[in-house]
PDB file of N, CA and C in Angstrom:
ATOM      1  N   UNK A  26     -15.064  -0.029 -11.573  1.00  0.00           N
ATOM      2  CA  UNK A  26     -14.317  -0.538 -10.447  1.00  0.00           C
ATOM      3  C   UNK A  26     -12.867  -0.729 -10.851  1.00  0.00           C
ATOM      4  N   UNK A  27     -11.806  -0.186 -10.328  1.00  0.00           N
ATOM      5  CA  UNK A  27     -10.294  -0.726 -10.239  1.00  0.00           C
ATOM      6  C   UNK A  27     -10.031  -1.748 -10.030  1.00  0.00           C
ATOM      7  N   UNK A  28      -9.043  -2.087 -10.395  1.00  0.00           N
ATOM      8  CA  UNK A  28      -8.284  -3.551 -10.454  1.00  0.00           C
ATOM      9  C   UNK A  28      -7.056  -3.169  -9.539  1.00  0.00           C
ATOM     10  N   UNK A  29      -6.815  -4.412  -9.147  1.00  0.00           N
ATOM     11  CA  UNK A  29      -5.492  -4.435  -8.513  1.00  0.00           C
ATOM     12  C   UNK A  29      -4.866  -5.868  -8.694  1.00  0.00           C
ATOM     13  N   UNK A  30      -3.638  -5.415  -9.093  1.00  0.00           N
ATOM     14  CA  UNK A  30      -2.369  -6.605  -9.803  1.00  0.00           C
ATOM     15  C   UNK A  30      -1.417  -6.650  -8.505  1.00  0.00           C
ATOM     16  N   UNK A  31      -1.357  -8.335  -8.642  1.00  0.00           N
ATOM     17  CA  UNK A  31      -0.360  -9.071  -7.350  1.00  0.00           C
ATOM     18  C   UNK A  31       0.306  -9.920  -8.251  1.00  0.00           C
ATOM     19  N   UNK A  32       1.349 -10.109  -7.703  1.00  0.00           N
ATOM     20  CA  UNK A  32       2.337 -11.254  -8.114  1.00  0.00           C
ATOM     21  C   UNK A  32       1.852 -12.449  -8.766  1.00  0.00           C
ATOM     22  N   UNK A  33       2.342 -13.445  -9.606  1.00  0.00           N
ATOM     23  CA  UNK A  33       1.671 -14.516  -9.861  1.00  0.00           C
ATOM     24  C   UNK A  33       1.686 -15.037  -8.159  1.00  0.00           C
ATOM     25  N   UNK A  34       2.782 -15.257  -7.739  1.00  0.00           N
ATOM     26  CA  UNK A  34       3.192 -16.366  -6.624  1.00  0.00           C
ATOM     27  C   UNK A  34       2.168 -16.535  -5.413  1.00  0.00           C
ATOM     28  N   UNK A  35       1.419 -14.727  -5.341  1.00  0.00           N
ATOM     29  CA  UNK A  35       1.021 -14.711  -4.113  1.00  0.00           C
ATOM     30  C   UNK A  35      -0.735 -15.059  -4.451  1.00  0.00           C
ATOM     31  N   UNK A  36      -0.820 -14.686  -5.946  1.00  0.00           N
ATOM     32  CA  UNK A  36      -2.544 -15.150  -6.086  1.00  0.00           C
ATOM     33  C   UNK A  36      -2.258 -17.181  -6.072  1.00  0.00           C
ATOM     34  N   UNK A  37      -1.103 -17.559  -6.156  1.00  0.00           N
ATOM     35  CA  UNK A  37      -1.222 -19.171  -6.142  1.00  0.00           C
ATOM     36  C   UNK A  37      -1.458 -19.600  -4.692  1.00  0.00           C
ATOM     37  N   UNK A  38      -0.543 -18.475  -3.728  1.00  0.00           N
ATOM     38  CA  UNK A  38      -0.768 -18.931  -2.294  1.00  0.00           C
ATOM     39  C   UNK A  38      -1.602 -18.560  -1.974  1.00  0.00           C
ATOM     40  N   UNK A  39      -2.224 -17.750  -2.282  1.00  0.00           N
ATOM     41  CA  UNK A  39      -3.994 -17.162  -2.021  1.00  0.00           C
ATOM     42  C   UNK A  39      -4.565 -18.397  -2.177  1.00  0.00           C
ATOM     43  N   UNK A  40      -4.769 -18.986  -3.630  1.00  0.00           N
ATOM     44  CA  UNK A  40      -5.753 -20.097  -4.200  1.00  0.00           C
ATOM     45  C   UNK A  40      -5.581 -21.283  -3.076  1.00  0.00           C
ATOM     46  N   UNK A  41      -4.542 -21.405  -3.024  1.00  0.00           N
ATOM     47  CA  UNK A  41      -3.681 -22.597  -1.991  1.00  0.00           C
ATOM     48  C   UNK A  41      -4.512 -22.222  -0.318  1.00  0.00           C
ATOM     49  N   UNK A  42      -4.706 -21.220   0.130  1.00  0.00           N
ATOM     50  CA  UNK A  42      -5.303 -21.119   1.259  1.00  0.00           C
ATOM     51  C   UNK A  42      -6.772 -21.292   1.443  1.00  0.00           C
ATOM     52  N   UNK A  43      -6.874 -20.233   0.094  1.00  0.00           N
ATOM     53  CA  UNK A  43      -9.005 -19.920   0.398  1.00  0.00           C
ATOM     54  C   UNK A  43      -9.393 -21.276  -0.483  1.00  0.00           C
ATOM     55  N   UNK A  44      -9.217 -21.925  -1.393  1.00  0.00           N
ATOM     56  CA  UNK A  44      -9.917 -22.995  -1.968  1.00  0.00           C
ATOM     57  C   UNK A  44      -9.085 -24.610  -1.799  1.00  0.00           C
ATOM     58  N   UNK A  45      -8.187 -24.459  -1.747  1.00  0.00           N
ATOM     59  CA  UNK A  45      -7.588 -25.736  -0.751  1.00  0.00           C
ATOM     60  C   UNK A  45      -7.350 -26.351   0.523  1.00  0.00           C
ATOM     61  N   UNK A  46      -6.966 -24.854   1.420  1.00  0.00           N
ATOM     62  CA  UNK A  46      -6.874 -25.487   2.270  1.00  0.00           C
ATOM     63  C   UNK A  46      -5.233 -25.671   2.982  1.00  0.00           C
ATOM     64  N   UNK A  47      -4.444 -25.461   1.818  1.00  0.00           N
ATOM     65  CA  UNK A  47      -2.869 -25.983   1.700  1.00  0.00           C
ATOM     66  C   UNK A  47      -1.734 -25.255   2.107  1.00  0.00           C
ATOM     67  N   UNK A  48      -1.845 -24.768   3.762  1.00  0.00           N
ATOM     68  CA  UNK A  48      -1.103 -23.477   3.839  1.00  0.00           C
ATOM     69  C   UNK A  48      -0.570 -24.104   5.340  1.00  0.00           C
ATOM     70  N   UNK A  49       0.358 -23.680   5.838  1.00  0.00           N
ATOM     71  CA  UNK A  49       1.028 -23.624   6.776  1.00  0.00           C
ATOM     72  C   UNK A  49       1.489 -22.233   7.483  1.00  0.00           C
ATOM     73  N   UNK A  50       1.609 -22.210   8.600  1.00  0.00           N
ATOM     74  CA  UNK A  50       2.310 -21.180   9.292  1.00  0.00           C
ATOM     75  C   UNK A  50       3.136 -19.786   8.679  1.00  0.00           C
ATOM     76  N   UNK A  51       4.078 -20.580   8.364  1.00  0.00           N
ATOM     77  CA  UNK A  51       4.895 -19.705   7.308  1.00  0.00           C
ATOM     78  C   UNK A  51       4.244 -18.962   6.127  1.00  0.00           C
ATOM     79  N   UNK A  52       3.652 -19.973   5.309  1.00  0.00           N
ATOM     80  CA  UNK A  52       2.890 -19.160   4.014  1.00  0.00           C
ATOM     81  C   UNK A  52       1.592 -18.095   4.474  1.00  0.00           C
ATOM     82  N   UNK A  53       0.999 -18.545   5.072  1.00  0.00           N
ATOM     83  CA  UNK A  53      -0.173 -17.763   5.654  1.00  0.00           C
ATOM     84  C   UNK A  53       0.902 -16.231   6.375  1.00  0.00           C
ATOM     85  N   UNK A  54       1.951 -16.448   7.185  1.00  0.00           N
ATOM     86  CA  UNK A  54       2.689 -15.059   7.053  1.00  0.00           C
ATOM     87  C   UNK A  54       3.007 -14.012   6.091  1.00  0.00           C
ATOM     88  N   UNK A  55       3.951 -14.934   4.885  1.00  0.00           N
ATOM     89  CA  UNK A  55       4.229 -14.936   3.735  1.00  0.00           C
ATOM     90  C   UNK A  55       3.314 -13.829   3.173  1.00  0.00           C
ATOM     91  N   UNK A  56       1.656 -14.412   3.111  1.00  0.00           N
ATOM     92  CA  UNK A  56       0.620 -13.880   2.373  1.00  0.00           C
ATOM     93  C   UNK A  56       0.400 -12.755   3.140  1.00  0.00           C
ATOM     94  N   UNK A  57       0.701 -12.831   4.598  1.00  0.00           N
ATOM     95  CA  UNK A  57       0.142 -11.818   5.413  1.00  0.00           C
ATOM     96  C   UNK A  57       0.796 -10.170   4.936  1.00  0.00           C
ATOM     97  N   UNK A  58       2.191 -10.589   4.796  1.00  0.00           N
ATOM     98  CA  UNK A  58       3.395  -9.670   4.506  1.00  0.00           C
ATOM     99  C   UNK A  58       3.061  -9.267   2.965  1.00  0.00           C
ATOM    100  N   UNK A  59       2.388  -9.881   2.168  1.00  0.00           N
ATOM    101  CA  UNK A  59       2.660  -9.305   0.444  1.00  0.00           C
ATOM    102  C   UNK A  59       1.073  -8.708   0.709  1.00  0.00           C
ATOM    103  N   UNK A  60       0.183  -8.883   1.543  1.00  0.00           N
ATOM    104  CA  UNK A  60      -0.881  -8.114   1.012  1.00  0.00           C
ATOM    105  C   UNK A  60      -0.946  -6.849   1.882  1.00  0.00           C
ATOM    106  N   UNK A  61      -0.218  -6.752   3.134  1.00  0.00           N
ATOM    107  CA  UNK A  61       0.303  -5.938   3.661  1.00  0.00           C
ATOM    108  C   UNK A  61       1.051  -4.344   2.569  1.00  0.00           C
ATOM    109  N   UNK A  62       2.031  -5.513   2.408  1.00  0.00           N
ATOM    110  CA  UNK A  62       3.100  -4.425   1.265  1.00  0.00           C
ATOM    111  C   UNK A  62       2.257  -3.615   0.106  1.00  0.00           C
ATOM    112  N   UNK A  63       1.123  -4.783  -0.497  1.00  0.00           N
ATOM    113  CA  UNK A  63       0.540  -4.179  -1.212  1.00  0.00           C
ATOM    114  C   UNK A  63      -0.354  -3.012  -1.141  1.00  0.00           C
ATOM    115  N   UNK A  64      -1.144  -3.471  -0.068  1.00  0.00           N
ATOM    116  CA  UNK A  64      -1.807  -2.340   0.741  1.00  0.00           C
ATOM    117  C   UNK A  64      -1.055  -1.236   1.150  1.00  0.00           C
ATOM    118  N   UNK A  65       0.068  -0.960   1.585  1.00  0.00           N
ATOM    119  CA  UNK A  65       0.302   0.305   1.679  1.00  0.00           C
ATOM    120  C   UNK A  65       0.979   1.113   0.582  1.00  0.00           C
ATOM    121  N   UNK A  66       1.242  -0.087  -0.922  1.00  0.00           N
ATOM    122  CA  UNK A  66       1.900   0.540  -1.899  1.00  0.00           C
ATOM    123  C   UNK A  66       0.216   1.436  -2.799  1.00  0.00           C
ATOM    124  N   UNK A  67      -0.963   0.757  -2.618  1.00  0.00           N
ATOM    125  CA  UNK A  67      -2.084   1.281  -2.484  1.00  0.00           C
ATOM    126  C   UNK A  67      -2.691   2.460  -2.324  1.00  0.00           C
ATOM    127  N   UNK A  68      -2.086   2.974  -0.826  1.00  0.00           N
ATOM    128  CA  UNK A  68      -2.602   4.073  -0.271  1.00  0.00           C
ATOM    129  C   UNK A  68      -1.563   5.048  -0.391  1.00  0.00           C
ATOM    130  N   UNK A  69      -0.354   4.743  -0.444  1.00  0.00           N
ATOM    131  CA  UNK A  69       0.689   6.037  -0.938  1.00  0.00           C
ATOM    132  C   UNK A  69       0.397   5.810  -2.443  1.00  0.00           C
ATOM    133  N   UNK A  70      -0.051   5.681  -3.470  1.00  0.00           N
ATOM    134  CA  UNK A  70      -0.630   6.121  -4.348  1.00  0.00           C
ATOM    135  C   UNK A  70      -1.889   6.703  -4.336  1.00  0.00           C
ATOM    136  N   UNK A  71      -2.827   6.458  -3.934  1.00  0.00           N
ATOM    137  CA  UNK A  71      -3.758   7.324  -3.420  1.00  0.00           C
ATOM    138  C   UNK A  71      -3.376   8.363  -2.992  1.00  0.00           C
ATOM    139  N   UNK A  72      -2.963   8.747  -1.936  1.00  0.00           N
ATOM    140  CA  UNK A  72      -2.272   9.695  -1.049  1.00  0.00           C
ATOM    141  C   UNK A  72      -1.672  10.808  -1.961  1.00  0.00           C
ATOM    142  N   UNK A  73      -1.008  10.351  -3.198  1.00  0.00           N
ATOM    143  CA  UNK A  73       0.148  11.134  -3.961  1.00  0.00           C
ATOM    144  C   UNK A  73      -0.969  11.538  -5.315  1.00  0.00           C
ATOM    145  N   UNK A  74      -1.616  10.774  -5.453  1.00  0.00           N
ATOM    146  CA  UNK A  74      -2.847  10.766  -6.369  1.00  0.00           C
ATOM    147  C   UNK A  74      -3.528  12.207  -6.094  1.00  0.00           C
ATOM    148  N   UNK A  75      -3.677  12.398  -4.802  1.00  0.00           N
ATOM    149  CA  UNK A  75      -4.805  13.219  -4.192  1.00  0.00           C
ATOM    150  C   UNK A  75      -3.772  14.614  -4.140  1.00  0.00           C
ATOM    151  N   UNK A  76      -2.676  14.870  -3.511  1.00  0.00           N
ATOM    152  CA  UNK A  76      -2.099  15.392  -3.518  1.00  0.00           C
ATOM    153  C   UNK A  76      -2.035  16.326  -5.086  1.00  0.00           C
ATOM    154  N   UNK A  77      -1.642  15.584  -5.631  1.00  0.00           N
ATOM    155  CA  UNK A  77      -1.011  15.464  -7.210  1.00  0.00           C
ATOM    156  C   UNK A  77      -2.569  16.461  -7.945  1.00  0.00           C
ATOM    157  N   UNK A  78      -3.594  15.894  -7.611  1.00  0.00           N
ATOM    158  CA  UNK A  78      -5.156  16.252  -7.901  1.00  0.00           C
ATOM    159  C   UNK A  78      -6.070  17.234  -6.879  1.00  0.00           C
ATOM    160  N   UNK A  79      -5.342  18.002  -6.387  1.00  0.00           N
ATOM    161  CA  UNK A  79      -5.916  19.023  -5.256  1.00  0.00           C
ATOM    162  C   UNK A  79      -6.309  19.670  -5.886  1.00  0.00           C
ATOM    163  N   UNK A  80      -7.577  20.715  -5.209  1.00  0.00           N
ATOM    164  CA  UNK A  80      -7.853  21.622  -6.358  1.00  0.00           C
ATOM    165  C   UNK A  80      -7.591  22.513  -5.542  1.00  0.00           C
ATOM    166  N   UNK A  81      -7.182  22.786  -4.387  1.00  0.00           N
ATOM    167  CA  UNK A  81      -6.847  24.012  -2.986  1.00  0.00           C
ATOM    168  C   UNK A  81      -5.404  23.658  -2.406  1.00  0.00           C
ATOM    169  N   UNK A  82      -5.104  24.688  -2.074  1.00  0.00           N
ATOM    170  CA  UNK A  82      -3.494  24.133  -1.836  1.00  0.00           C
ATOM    171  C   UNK A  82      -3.306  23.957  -0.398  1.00  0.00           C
ATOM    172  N   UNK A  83      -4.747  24.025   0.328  1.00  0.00           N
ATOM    173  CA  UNK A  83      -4.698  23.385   1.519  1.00  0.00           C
ATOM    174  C   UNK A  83      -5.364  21.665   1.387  1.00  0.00           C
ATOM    175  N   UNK A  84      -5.951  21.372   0.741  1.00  0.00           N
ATOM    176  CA  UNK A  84      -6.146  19.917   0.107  1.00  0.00           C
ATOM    177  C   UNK A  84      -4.510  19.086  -0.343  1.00  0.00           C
ATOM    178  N   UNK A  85      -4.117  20.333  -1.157  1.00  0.00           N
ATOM    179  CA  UNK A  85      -2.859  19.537  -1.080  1.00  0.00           C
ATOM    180  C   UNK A  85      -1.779  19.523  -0.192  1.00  0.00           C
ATOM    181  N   UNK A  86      -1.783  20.260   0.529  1.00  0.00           N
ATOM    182  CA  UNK A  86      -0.549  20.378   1.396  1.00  0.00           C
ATOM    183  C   UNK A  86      -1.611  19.339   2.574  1.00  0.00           C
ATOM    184  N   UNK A  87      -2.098  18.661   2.671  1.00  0.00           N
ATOM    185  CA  UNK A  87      -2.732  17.752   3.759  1.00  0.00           C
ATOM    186  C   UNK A  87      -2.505  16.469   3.042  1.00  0.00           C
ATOM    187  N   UNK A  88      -2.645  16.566   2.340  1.00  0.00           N
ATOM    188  CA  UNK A  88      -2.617  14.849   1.201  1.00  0.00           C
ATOM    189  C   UNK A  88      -0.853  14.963   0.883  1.00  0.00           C
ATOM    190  N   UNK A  89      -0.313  15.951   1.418  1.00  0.00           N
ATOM    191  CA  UNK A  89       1.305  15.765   0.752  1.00  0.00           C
ATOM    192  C   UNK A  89       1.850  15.245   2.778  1.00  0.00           C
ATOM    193  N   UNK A  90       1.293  15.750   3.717  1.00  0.00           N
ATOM    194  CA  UNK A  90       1.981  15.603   4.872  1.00  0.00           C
ATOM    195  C   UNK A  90       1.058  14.500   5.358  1.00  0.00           C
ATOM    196  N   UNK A  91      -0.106  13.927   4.971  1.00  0.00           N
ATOM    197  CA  UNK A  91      -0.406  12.082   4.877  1.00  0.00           C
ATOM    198  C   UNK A  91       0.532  11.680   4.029  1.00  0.00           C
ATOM    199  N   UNK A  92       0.632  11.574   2.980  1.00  0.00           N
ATOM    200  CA  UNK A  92       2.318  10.504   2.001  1.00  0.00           C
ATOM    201  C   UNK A  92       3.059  10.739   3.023  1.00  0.00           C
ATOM    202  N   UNK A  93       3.790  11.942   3.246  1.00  0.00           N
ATOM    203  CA  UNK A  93       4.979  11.978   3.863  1.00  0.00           C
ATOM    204  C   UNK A  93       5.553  11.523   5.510  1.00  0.00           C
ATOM    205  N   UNK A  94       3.965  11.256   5.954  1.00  0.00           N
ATOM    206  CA  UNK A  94       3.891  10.055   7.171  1.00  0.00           C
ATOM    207  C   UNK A  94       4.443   8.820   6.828  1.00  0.00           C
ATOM    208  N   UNK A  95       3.279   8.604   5.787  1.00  0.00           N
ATOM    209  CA  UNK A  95       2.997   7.131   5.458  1.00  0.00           C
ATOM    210  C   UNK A  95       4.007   6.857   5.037  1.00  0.00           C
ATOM    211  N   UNK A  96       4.779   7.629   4.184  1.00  0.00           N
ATOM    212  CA  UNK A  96       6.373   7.181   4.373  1.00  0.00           C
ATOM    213  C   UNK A  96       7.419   7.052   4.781  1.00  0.00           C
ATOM    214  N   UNK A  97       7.230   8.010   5.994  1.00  0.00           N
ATOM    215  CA  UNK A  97       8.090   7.695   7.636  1.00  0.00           C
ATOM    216  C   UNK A  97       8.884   8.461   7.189  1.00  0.00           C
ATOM    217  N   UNK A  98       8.919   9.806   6.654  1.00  0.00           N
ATOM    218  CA  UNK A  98      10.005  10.995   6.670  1.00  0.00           C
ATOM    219  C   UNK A  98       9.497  11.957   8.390  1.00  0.00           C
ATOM    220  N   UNK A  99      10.300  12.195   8.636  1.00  0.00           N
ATOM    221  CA  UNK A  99      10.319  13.136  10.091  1.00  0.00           C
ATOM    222  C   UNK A  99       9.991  14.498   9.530  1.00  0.00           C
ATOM    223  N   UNK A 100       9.549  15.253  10.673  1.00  0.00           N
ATOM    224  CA  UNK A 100       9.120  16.469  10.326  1.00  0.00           C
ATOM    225  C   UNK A 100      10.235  17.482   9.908  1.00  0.00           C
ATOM    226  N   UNK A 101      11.677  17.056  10.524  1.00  0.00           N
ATOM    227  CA  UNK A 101      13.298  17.857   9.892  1.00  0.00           C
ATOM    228  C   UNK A 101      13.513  17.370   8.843  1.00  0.00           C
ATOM    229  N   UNK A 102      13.005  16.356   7.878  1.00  0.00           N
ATOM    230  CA  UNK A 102      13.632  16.295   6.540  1.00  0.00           C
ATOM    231  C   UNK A 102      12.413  16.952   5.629  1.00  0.00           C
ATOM    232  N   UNK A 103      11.277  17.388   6.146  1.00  0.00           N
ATOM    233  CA  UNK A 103      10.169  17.922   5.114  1.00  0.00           C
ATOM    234  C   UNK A 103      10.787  19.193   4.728  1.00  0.00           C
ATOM    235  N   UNK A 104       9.869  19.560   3.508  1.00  0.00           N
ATOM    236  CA  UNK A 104      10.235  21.239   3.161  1.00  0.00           C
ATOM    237  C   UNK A 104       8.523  21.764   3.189  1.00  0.00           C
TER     238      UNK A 104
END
């Protein structure tokens, strides 16, 4: 199984929500926004992973124009 590494700050506001209790409005956003970020820093590695690991160059040219969504390039700046 993979691991996945977060900030110290945001596993404290994690702990602070799921086993305390100790969260407000703001932080519960806060958390909403870093696991967000993380999650899609996630899947454009995946994405580039797969790409990167095609074994057909129609596998890869599909896993290269998913990244290149997911990273909000338009179809005039692709090659």
């Amino acid at each position: 199984m993979k691991t996945v590494q977060i900030p110290e700050t945001l596993f404290i506001q994690l702990l602070n929500c799921h086993l305390f209790n100790e969260t407000d409005e703001e932080q519960e956003q806060e958390i909403q926004t870093a696991l967000e970020t993380k999650l899609n820093a996630l899947v454009g590695r995946r994405l580039y992973s797969a790409y990167k690991t095609a074994t057909t160059p129609e596998e890869r040219e599909k896993a290269r124009q998913e990244y290149l969504d997911l990273k909000g390039y338009r179809e005039s700046y692709r090659w």
